[in-house]
Amino acid sequence: MKQTLKTRLAVGTVLAPGVYDVLSALLAEQAGFDALYLSGASIAYTQLGRSDIGLTTYTEVESLLARITDRVRAPVIVDADTGFGNALNTQRTVRGFERAGAAMIQLEDQTFPKRCGHLDGKGVIPAAEMVGKLHAAVDARTDPSTLILARTDALAPEGLEAALDRAESYLEAGADALFVEALRTPGHMRAACARFARRAPLLANMVEGGKTPVQGVDALAEMGFRIVIFPGGTARAVAHTLQDYYGSLRRQGSTLPWKDRMLDFDGLNAVIGTPELLERGRRYGG
């Protein structure tokens, strides 16, 4: 899985949808995506019912990541926030996420508590401190196919040039890919690509209603981005669907009006592989 992501990035742009649990990951894999993005924000939304403001923990993400990689074969890019602490915490995070099957581990330079990259009021740690954390991350991994994605949130507090300079130092520290968060204009996006696109995979983060103009993967690939994520779109689509579903059930007292918009019992069991699982159990006498 890890080698697959590394190879895929070498030949073209990877589109990775956001996932937040095993079922969403399985459905995304079945749709044919080359990689999946385990979104920290979406974990906060769905597991805690809270905002992405640093409330999720290392153990929550590691446990969920392990369950996802046990079920799907698609490589998973995992959002590790700030590494959940200092350089030593970052090493623990990298080791744990690598054991749990991550193909790429994203680390950011925000202060703690961090917040969603498209919220206002972010702060960043000194660039030298982040460089140290990246050195720690690179030293912690045991498989060179485990990729380290360095994210900087410095554009809002420090400006574009400072953010690009930080990304430069993170690349020098051993990061395999770069993520300049919350680029606000096509000009910002082109500037980031002009500096880095030929030197390392550069990630574009598409957040519906966020600070970066949402574009399609083809346009972003032409610009120079090699990883495109839609991290929270899944959770937003599901939330919208569930609002409609629960509203209908409350009004109608039945799911019959939704019959053509949902899987039935057998349909869902087919998606999750129940017949194959039961057959496997029979082979073992269960």
PDB file of N, CA and C in Angstrom, residues 40-118:
ATOM      1  N   GLY A  40      -8.525  14.665  10.259  1.00  0.00           N
ATOM      2  CA  GLY A  40      -8.668  14.956  11.677  1.00  0.00           C
ATOM      3  C   GLY A  40      -9.916  15.759  11.964  1.00  0.00           C
ATOM      4  N   ALA A  41     -10.219  16.716  11.077  1.00  0.00           N
ATOM      5  CA  ALA A  41     -11.434  17.504  11.262  1.00  0.00           C
ATOM      6  C   ALA A  41     -12.667  16.615  11.212  1.00  0.00           C
ATOM      7  N   SER A  42     -12.707  15.699  10.243  1.00  0.00           N
ATOM      8  CA  SER A  42     -13.881  14.841  10.123  1.00  0.00           C
ATOM      9  C   SER A  42     -13.999  13.863  11.286  1.00  0.00           C
ATOM     10  N   ILE A  43     -12.875  13.461  11.861  1.00  0.00           N
ATOM     11  CA  ILE A  43     -12.940  12.635  13.072  1.00  0.00           C
ATOM     12  C   ILE A  43     -13.583  13.434  14.203  1.00  0.00           C
ATOM     13  N   ALA A  44     -13.178  14.688  14.353  1.00  0.00           N
ATOM     14  CA  ALA A  44     -13.776  15.536  15.379  1.00  0.00           C
ATOM     15  C   ALA A  44     -15.272  15.716  15.132  1.00  0.00           C
ATOM     16  N   TYR A  45     -15.637  15.964  13.873  1.00  0.00           N
ATOM     17  CA  TYR A  45     -17.050  16.165  13.552  1.00  0.00           C
ATOM     18  C   TYR A  45     -17.882  14.934  13.894  1.00  0.00           C
ATOM     19  N   THR A  46     -17.385  13.755  13.489  1.00  0.00           N
ATOM     20  CA  THR A  46     -18.216  12.549  13.543  1.00  0.00           C
ATOM     21  C   THR A  46     -18.069  11.747  14.821  1.00  0.00           C
ATOM     22  N   GLN A  47     -16.872  11.721  15.399  1.00  0.00           N
ATOM     23  CA  GLN A  47     -16.665  10.930  16.611  1.00  0.00           C
ATOM     24  C   GLN A  47     -16.970  11.720  17.884  1.00  0.00           C
ATOM     25  N   LEU A  48     -16.770  13.041  17.806  1.00  0.00           N
ATOM     26  CA  LEU A  48     -16.986  13.887  18.985  1.00  0.00           C
ATOM     27  C   LEU A  48     -18.180  14.819  18.827  1.00  0.00           C
ATOM     28  N   GLY A  49     -18.630  15.027  17.594  1.00  0.00           N
ATOM     29  CA  GLY A  49     -19.670  16.021  17.366  1.00  0.00           C
ATOM     30  C   GLY A  49     -19.192  17.420  17.708  1.00  0.00           C
ATOM     31  N   ARG A  50     -17.895  17.660  17.506  1.00  0.00           N
ATOM     32  CA  ARG A  50     -17.266  18.927  17.880  1.00  0.00           C
ATOM     33  C   ARG A  50     -16.458  19.489  16.719  1.00  0.00           C
ATOM     34  N   SER A  51     -16.008  20.719  16.903  1.00  0.00           N
ATOM     35  CA  SER A  51     -15.191  21.383  15.896  1.00  0.00           C
ATOM     36  C   SER A  51     -13.757  20.851  15.921  1.00  0.00           C
ATOM     37  N   ASP A  52     -13.024  21.162  14.855  1.00  0.00           N
ATOM     38  CA  ASP A  52     -11.614  20.776  14.746  1.00  0.00           C
ATOM     39  C   ASP A  52     -10.763  21.826  15.459  1.00  0.00           C
ATOM     40  N   ILE A  53     -10.686  21.704  16.768  1.00  0.00           N
ATOM     41  CA  ILE A  53      -9.944  22.679  17.577  1.00  0.00           C
ATOM     42  C   ILE A  53      -8.999  21.977  18.552  1.00  0.00           C
ATOM     43  N   GLY A  54      -8.431  20.844  18.124  1.00  0.00           N
ATOM     44  CA  GLY A  54      -7.418  20.161  18.926  1.00  0.00           C
ATOM     45  C   GLY A  54      -7.956  19.235  19.987  1.00  0.00           C
ATOM     46  N   LEU A  55      -9.195  18.780  19.852  1.00  0.00           N
ATOM     47  CA  LEU A  55      -9.790  17.921  20.878  1.00  0.00           C
ATOM     48  C   LEU A  55      -9.501  16.440  20.669  1.00  0.00           C
ATOM     49  N   THR A  56      -9.222  16.031  19.429  1.00  0.00           N
ATOM     50  CA  THR A  56      -8.938  14.620  19.181  1.00  0.00           C
ATOM     51  C   THR A  56      -7.543  14.270  19.693  1.00  0.00           C
ATOM     52  N   THR A  57      -7.341  13.003  20.012  1.00  0.00           N
ATOM     53  CA  THR A  57      -6.095  12.548  20.622  1.00  0.00           C
ATOM     54  C   THR A  57      -5.382  11.529  19.741  1.00  0.00           C
ATOM     55  N   TYR A  58      -4.107  11.317  20.071  1.00  0.00           N
ATOM     56  CA  TYR A  58      -3.309  10.329  19.346  1.00  0.00           C
ATOM     57  C   TYR A  58      -3.980   8.957  19.368  1.00  0.00           C
ATOM     58  N   THR A  59      -4.408   8.499  20.526  1.00  0.00           N
ATOM     59  CA  THR A  59      -4.949   7.144  20.633  1.00  0.00           C
ATOM     60  C   THR A  59      -6.236   6.983  19.834  1.00  0.00           C
ATOM     61  N   GLU A  60      -7.076   8.021  19.791  1.00  0.00           N
ATOM     62  CA  GLU A  60      -8.303   7.938  19.007  1.00  0.00           C
ATOM     63  C   GLU A  60      -7.995   7.791  17.525  1.00  0.00           C
ATOM     64  N   VAL A  61      -7.065   8.569  17.026  1.00  0.00           N
ATOM     65  CA  VAL A  61      -6.739   8.510  15.601  1.00  0.00           C
ATOM     66  C   VAL A  61      -6.025   7.203  15.268  1.00  0.00           C
ATOM     67  N   GLU A  62      -5.082   6.796  16.095  1.00  0.00           N
ATOM     68  CA  GLU A  62      -4.334   5.555  15.846  1.00  0.00           C
ATOM     69  C   GLU A  62      -5.262   4.345  15.802  1.00  0.00           C
ATOM     70  N   SER A  63      -6.197   4.287  16.744  1.00  0.00           N
ATOM     71  CA  SER A  63      -7.130   3.157  16.787  1.00  0.00           C
ATOM     72  C   SER A  63      -8.004   3.118  15.544  1.00  0.00           C
ATOM     73  N   LEU A  64      -8.515   4.265  15.136  1.00  0.00           N
ATOM     74  CA  LEU A  64      -9.359   4.319  13.953  1.00  0.00           C
ATOM     75  C   LEU A  64      -8.561   3.989  12.694  1.00  0.00           C
ATOM     76  N   LEU A  65      -7.350   4.517  12.586  1.00  0.00           N
ATOM     77  CA  LEU A  65      -6.494   4.221  11.442  1.00  0.00           C
ATOM     78  C   LEU A  65      -6.249   2.723  11.308  1.00  0.00           C
ATOM     79  N   ALA A  66      -5.963   2.050  12.423  1.00  0.00           N
ATOM     80  CA  ALA A  66      -5.702   0.610  12.389  1.00  0.00           C
ATOM     81  C   ALA A  66      -6.921  -0.167  11.913  1.00  0.00           C
ATOM     82  N   ARG A  67      -8.101   0.252  12.333  1.00  0.00           N
ATOM     83  CA  ARG A  67      -9.317  -0.441  11.891  1.00  0.00           C
ATOM     84  C   ARG A  67      -9.560  -0.224  10.400  1.00  0.00           C
ATOM     85  N   ILE A  68      -9.251   0.970   9.912  1.00  0.00           N
ATOM     86  CA  ILE A  68      -9.436   1.247   8.492  1.00  0.00           C
ATOM     87  C   ILE A  68      -8.469   0.437   7.641  1.00  0.00           C
ATOM     88  N   THR A  69      -7.190   0.442   7.999  1.00  0.00           N
ATOM     89  CA  THR A  69      -6.200  -0.270   7.182  1.00  0.00           C
ATOM     90  C   THR A  69      -6.354  -1.783   7.287  1.00  0.00           C
ATOM     91  N   ASP A  70      -7.023  -2.266   8.331  1.00  0.00           N
ATOM     92  CA  ASP A  70      -7.343  -3.690   8.424  1.00  0.00           C
ATOM     93  C   ASP A  70      -8.420  -4.094   7.424  1.00  0.00           C
ATOM     94  N   ARG A  71      -9.233  -3.101   7.003  1.00  0.00           N
ATOM     95  CA  ARG A  71     -10.390  -3.416   6.139  1.00  0.00           C
ATOM     96  C   ARG A  71     -10.151  -3.064   4.678  1.00  0.00           C
ATOM     97  N   VAL A  72      -9.345  -2.031   4.394  1.00  0.00           N
ATOM     98  CA  VAL A  72      -9.169  -1.597   3.008  1.00  0.00           C
ATOM     99  C   VAL A  72      -7.710  -1.739   2.590  1.00  0.00           C
ATOM    100  N   ARG A  73      -7.507  -1.837   1.288  1.00  0.00           N
ATOM    101  CA  ARG A  73      -6.161  -1.948   0.736  1.00  0.00           C
ATOM    102  C   ARG A  73      -5.637  -0.612   0.218  1.00  0.00           C
ATOM    103  N   ALA A  74      -6.513   0.342  -0.018  1.00  0.00           N
ATOM    104  CA  ALA A  74      -6.083   1.647  -0.542  1.00  0.00           C
ATOM    105  C   ALA A  74      -5.155   2.328   0.454  1.00  0.00           C
ATOM    106  N   PRO A  75      -4.085   2.966  -0.017  1.00  0.00           N
ATOM    107  CA  PRO A  75      -3.173   3.672   0.895  1.00  0.00           C
ATOM    108  C   PRO A  75      -3.886   4.829   1.584  1.00  0.00           C
ATOM    109  N   VAL A  76      -3.555   5.022   2.868  1.00  0.00           N
ATOM    110  CA  VAL A  76      -4.214   6.044   3.674  1.00  0.00           C
ATOM    111  C   VAL A  76      -3.213   7.131   4.058  1.00  0.00           C
ATOM    112  N   ILE A  77      -3.577   8.370   3.737  1.00  0.00           N
ATOM    113  CA  ILE A  77      -2.872   9.553   4.233  1.00  0.00           C
ATOM    114  C   ILE A  77      -3.572   9.956   5.518  1.00  0.00           C
ATOM    115  N   VAL A  78      -2.842  10.056   6.614  1.00  0.00           N
ATOM    116  CA  VAL A  78      -3.471  10.338   7.900  1.00  0.00           C
ATOM    117  C   VAL A  78      -3.040  11.702   8.423  1.00  0.00           C
ATOM    118  N   ASP A  79      -4.017  12.438   8.901  1.00  0.00           N
ATOM    119  CA  ASP A  79      -3.804  13.748   9.510  1.00  0.00           C
ATOM    120  C   ASP A  79      -3.365  13.545  10.956  1.00  0.00           C
ATOM    121  N   ALA A  80      -2.095  13.860  11.238  1.00  0.00           N
ATOM    122  CA  ALA A  80      -1.554  13.690  12.593  1.00  0.00           C
ATOM    123  C   ALA A  80      -1.484  15.005  13.349  1.00  0.00           C
ATOM    124  N   ASP A  81      -2.196  16.015  12.883  1.00  0.00           N
ATOM    125  CA  ASP A  81      -2.222  17.320  13.548  1.00  0.00           C
ATOM    126  C   ASP A  81      -0.799  17.819  13.818  1.00  0.00           C
ATOM    127  N   THR A  82      -0.504  18.184  15.049  1.00  0.00           N
ATOM    128  CA  THR A  82       0.822  18.709  15.402  1.00  0.00           C
ATOM    129  C   THR A  82       1.782  17.609  15.858  1.00  0.00           C
ATOM    130  N   GLY A  83       1.397  16.348  15.646  1.00  0.00           N
ATOM    131  CA  GLY A  83       2.169  15.250  16.215  1.00  0.00           C
ATOM    132  C   GLY A  83       1.771  14.985  17.651  1.00  0.00           C
ATOM    133  N   PHE A  84       0.730  15.727  18.104  1.00  0.00           N
ATOM    134  CA  PHE A  84       0.170  15.588  19.449  1.00  0.00           C
ATOM    135  C   PHE A  84       1.171  15.939  20.540  1.00  0.00           C
ATOM    136  N   GLY A  85       2.042  16.906  20.256  1.00  0.00           N
ATOM    137  CA  GLY A  85       2.969  17.361  21.280  1.00  0.00           C
ATOM    138  C   GLY A  85       4.293  17.812  20.689  1.00  0.00           C
ATOM    139  N   ASN A  86       5.364  17.601  21.435  1.00  0.00           N
ATOM    140  CA  ASN A  86       6.687  18.044  21.000  1.00  0.00           C
ATOM    141  C   ASN A  86       7.345  17.000  20.102  1.00  0.00           C
ATOM    142  N   ALA A  87       8.649  17.094  19.922  1.00  0.00           N
ATOM    143  CA  ALA A  87       9.351  16.180  19.024  1.00  0.00           C
ATOM    144  C   ALA A  87       9.249  14.730  19.480  1.00  0.00           C
ATOM    145  N   LEU A  88       9.287  14.509  20.781  1.00  0.00           N
ATOM    146  CA  LEU A  88       9.192  13.136  21.283  1.00  0.00           C
ATOM    147  C   LEU A  88       7.783  12.576  21.088  1.00  0.00           C
ATOM    148  N   ASN A  89       6.762  13.416  21.314  1.00  0.00           N
ATOM    149  CA  ASN A  89       5.397  12.987  21.013  1.00  0.00           C
ATOM    150  C   ASN A  89       5.244  12.688  19.528  1.00  0.00           C
ATOM    151  N   THR A  90       5.878  13.510  18.703  1.00  0.00           N
ATOM    152  CA  THR A  90       5.818  13.307  17.262  1.00  0.00           C
ATOM    153  C   THR A  90       6.431  11.969  16.877  1.00  0.00           C
ATOM    154  N   GLN A  91       7.529  11.601  17.503  1.00  0.00           N
ATOM    155  CA  GLN A  91       8.129  10.293  17.222  1.00  0.00           C
ATOM    156  C   GLN A  91       7.186   9.161  17.601  1.00  0.00           C
ATOM    157  N   ARG A  92       6.542   9.282  18.746  1.00  0.00           N
ATOM    158  CA  ARG A  92       5.573   8.257  19.144  1.00  0.00           C
ATOM    159  C   ARG A  92       4.433   8.180  18.133  1.00  0.00           C
ATOM    160  N   THR A  93       3.971   9.326  17.683  1.00  0.00           N
ATOM    161  CA  THR A  93       2.886   9.372  16.710  1.00  0.00           C
ATOM    162  C   THR A  93       3.295   8.694  15.411  1.00  0.00           C
ATOM    163  N   VAL A  94       4.476   9.006  14.907  1.00  0.00           N
ATOM    164  CA  VAL A  94       4.928   8.411  13.653  1.00  0.00           C
ATOM    165  C   VAL A  94       5.075   6.897  13.795  1.00  0.00           C
ATOM    166  N   ARG A  95       5.689   6.457  14.869  1.00  0.00           N
ATOM    167  CA  ARG A  95       5.842   5.004  15.073  1.00  0.00           C
ATOM    168  C   ARG A  95       4.480   4.312  15.139  1.00  0.00           C
ATOM    169  N   GLY A  96       3.574   4.892  15.905  1.00  0.00           N
ATOM    170  CA  GLY A  96       2.262   4.278  16.072  1.00  0.00           C
ATOM    171  C   GLY A  96       1.451   4.288  14.802  1.00  0.00           C
ATOM    172  N   PHE A  97       1.458   5.406  14.080  1.00  0.00           N
ATOM    173  CA  PHE A  97       0.685   5.476  12.846  1.00  0.00           C
ATOM    174  C   PHE A  97       1.296   4.589  11.766  1.00  0.00           C
ATOM    175  N   GLU A  98       2.612   4.463  11.766  1.00  0.00           N
ATOM    176  CA  GLU A  98       3.259   3.557  10.817  1.00  0.00           C
ATOM    177  C   GLU A  98       2.852   2.110  11.110  1.00  0.00           C
ATOM    178  N   ARG A  99       2.877   1.717  12.374  1.00  0.00           N
ATOM    179  CA  ARG A  99       2.430   0.368  12.731  1.00  0.00           C
ATOM    180  C   ARG A  99       0.973   0.152  12.352  1.00  0.00           C
ATOM    181  N   ALA A 100       0.176   1.203  12.460  1.00  0.00           N
ATOM    182  CA  ALA A 100      -1.249   1.100  12.149  1.00  0.00           C
ATOM    183  C   ALA A 100      -1.531   1.108  10.652  1.00  0.00           C
ATOM    184  N   GLY A 101      -0.494   1.275   9.829  1.00  0.00           N
ATOM    185  CA  GLY A 101      -0.658   1.114   8.397  1.00  0.00           C
ATOM    186  C   GLY A 101      -0.700   2.374   7.567  1.00  0.00           C
ATOM    187  N   ALA A 102      -0.344   3.527   8.133  1.00  0.00           N
ATOM    188  CA  ALA A 102      -0.370   4.768   7.362  1.00  0.00           C
ATOM    189  C   ALA A 102       0.620   4.717   6.211  1.00  0.00           C
ATOM    190  N   ALA A 103       0.204   5.198   5.049  1.00  0.00           N
ATOM    191  CA  ALA A 103       1.115   5.338   3.914  1.00  0.00           C
ATOM    192  C   ALA A 103       1.805   6.694   3.928  1.00  0.00           C
ATOM    193  N   MET A 104       1.110   7.708   4.440  1.00  0.00           N
ATOM    194  CA  MET A 104       1.658   9.066   4.540  1.00  0.00           C
ATOM    195  C   MET A 104       1.129   9.695   5.819  1.00  0.00           C
ATOM    196  N   ILE A 105       2.015  10.367   6.551  1.00  0.00           N
ATOM    197  CA  ILE A 105       1.662  10.969   7.839  1.00  0.00           C
ATOM    198  C   ILE A 105       1.847  12.475   7.732  1.00  0.00           C
ATOM    199  N   GLN A 106       0.777  13.213   7.955  1.00  0.00           N
ATOM    200  CA  GLN A 106       0.797  14.673   7.853  1.00  0.00           C
ATOM    201  C   GLN A 106       1.065  15.312   9.215  1.00  0.00           C
ATOM    202  N   LEU A 107       2.033  16.217   9.251  1.00  0.00           N
ATOM    203  CA  LEU A 107       2.389  16.949  10.473  1.00  0.00           C
ATOM    204  C   LEU A 107       2.364  18.437  10.180  1.00  0.00           C
ATOM    205  N   GLU A 108       1.830  19.231  11.102  1.00  0.00           N
ATOM    206  CA  GLU A 108       1.680  20.662  10.871  1.00  0.00           C
ATOM    207  C   GLU A 108       2.408  21.481  11.926  1.00  0.00           C
ATOM    208  N   ASP A 109       2.605  22.760  11.616  1.00  0.00           N
ATOM    209  CA  ASP A 109       3.407  23.629  12.482  1.00  0.00           C
ATOM    210  C   ASP A 109       2.572  24.580  13.340  1.00  0.00           C
ATOM    211  N   GLN A 110       1.337  24.229  13.608  1.00  0.00           N
ATOM    212  CA  GLN A 110       0.503  25.076  14.457  1.00  0.00           C
ATOM    213  C   GLN A 110       0.903  24.959  15.932  1.00  0.00           C
ATOM    214  N   THR A 111       0.550  25.998  16.678  1.00  0.00           N
ATOM    215  CA  THR A 111       0.636  25.924  18.136  1.00  0.00           C
ATOM    216  C   THR A 111      -0.506  25.052  18.647  1.00  0.00           C
ATOM    217  N   PHE A 112      -0.410  24.662  19.914  1.00  0.00           N
ATOM    218  CA  PHE A 112      -1.479  23.859  20.508  1.00  0.00           C
ATOM    219  C   PHE A 112      -2.260  24.709  21.507  1.00  0.00           C
ATOM    220  N   PRO A 113      -3.596  24.604  21.537  1.00  0.00           N
ATOM    221  CA  PRO A 113      -4.421  23.724  20.704  1.00  0.00           C
ATOM    222  C   PRO A 113      -4.534  24.230  19.271  1.00  0.00           C
ATOM    223  N   LYS A 114      -4.363  23.293  18.339  1.00  0.00           N
ATOM    224  CA  LYS A 114      -4.475  23.639  16.927  1.00  0.00           C
ATOM    225  C   LYS A 114      -5.938  23.834  16.585  1.00  0.00           C
ATOM    226  N   ARG A 115      -6.175  24.312  15.364  1.00  0.00           N
ATOM    227  CA  ARG A 115      -7.547  24.435  14.888  1.00  0.00           C
ATOM    228  C   ARG A 115      -7.578  24.202  13.391  1.00  0.00           C
ATOM    229  N   CYS A 116      -8.763  23.979  12.879  1.00  0.00           N
ATOM    230  CA  CYS A 116      -8.926  23.767  11.443  1.00  0.00           C
ATOM    231  C   CYS A 116      -8.172  24.845  10.677  1.00  0.00           C
ATOM    232  N   GLY A 117      -7.503  24.436   9.617  1.00  0.00           N
ATOM    233  CA  GLY A 117      -6.699  25.370   8.847  1.00  0.00           C
ATOM    234  C   GLY A 117      -7.489  26.475   8.177  1.00  0.00           C
ATOM    235  N   HIS A 118      -8.816  26.349   8.128  1.00  0.00           N
ATOM    236  CA  HIS A 118      -9.642  27.366   7.492  1.00  0.00           C
ATOM    237  C   HIS A 118     -10.447  28.170   8.508  1.00  0.00           C
TER     238      HIS A 118
END
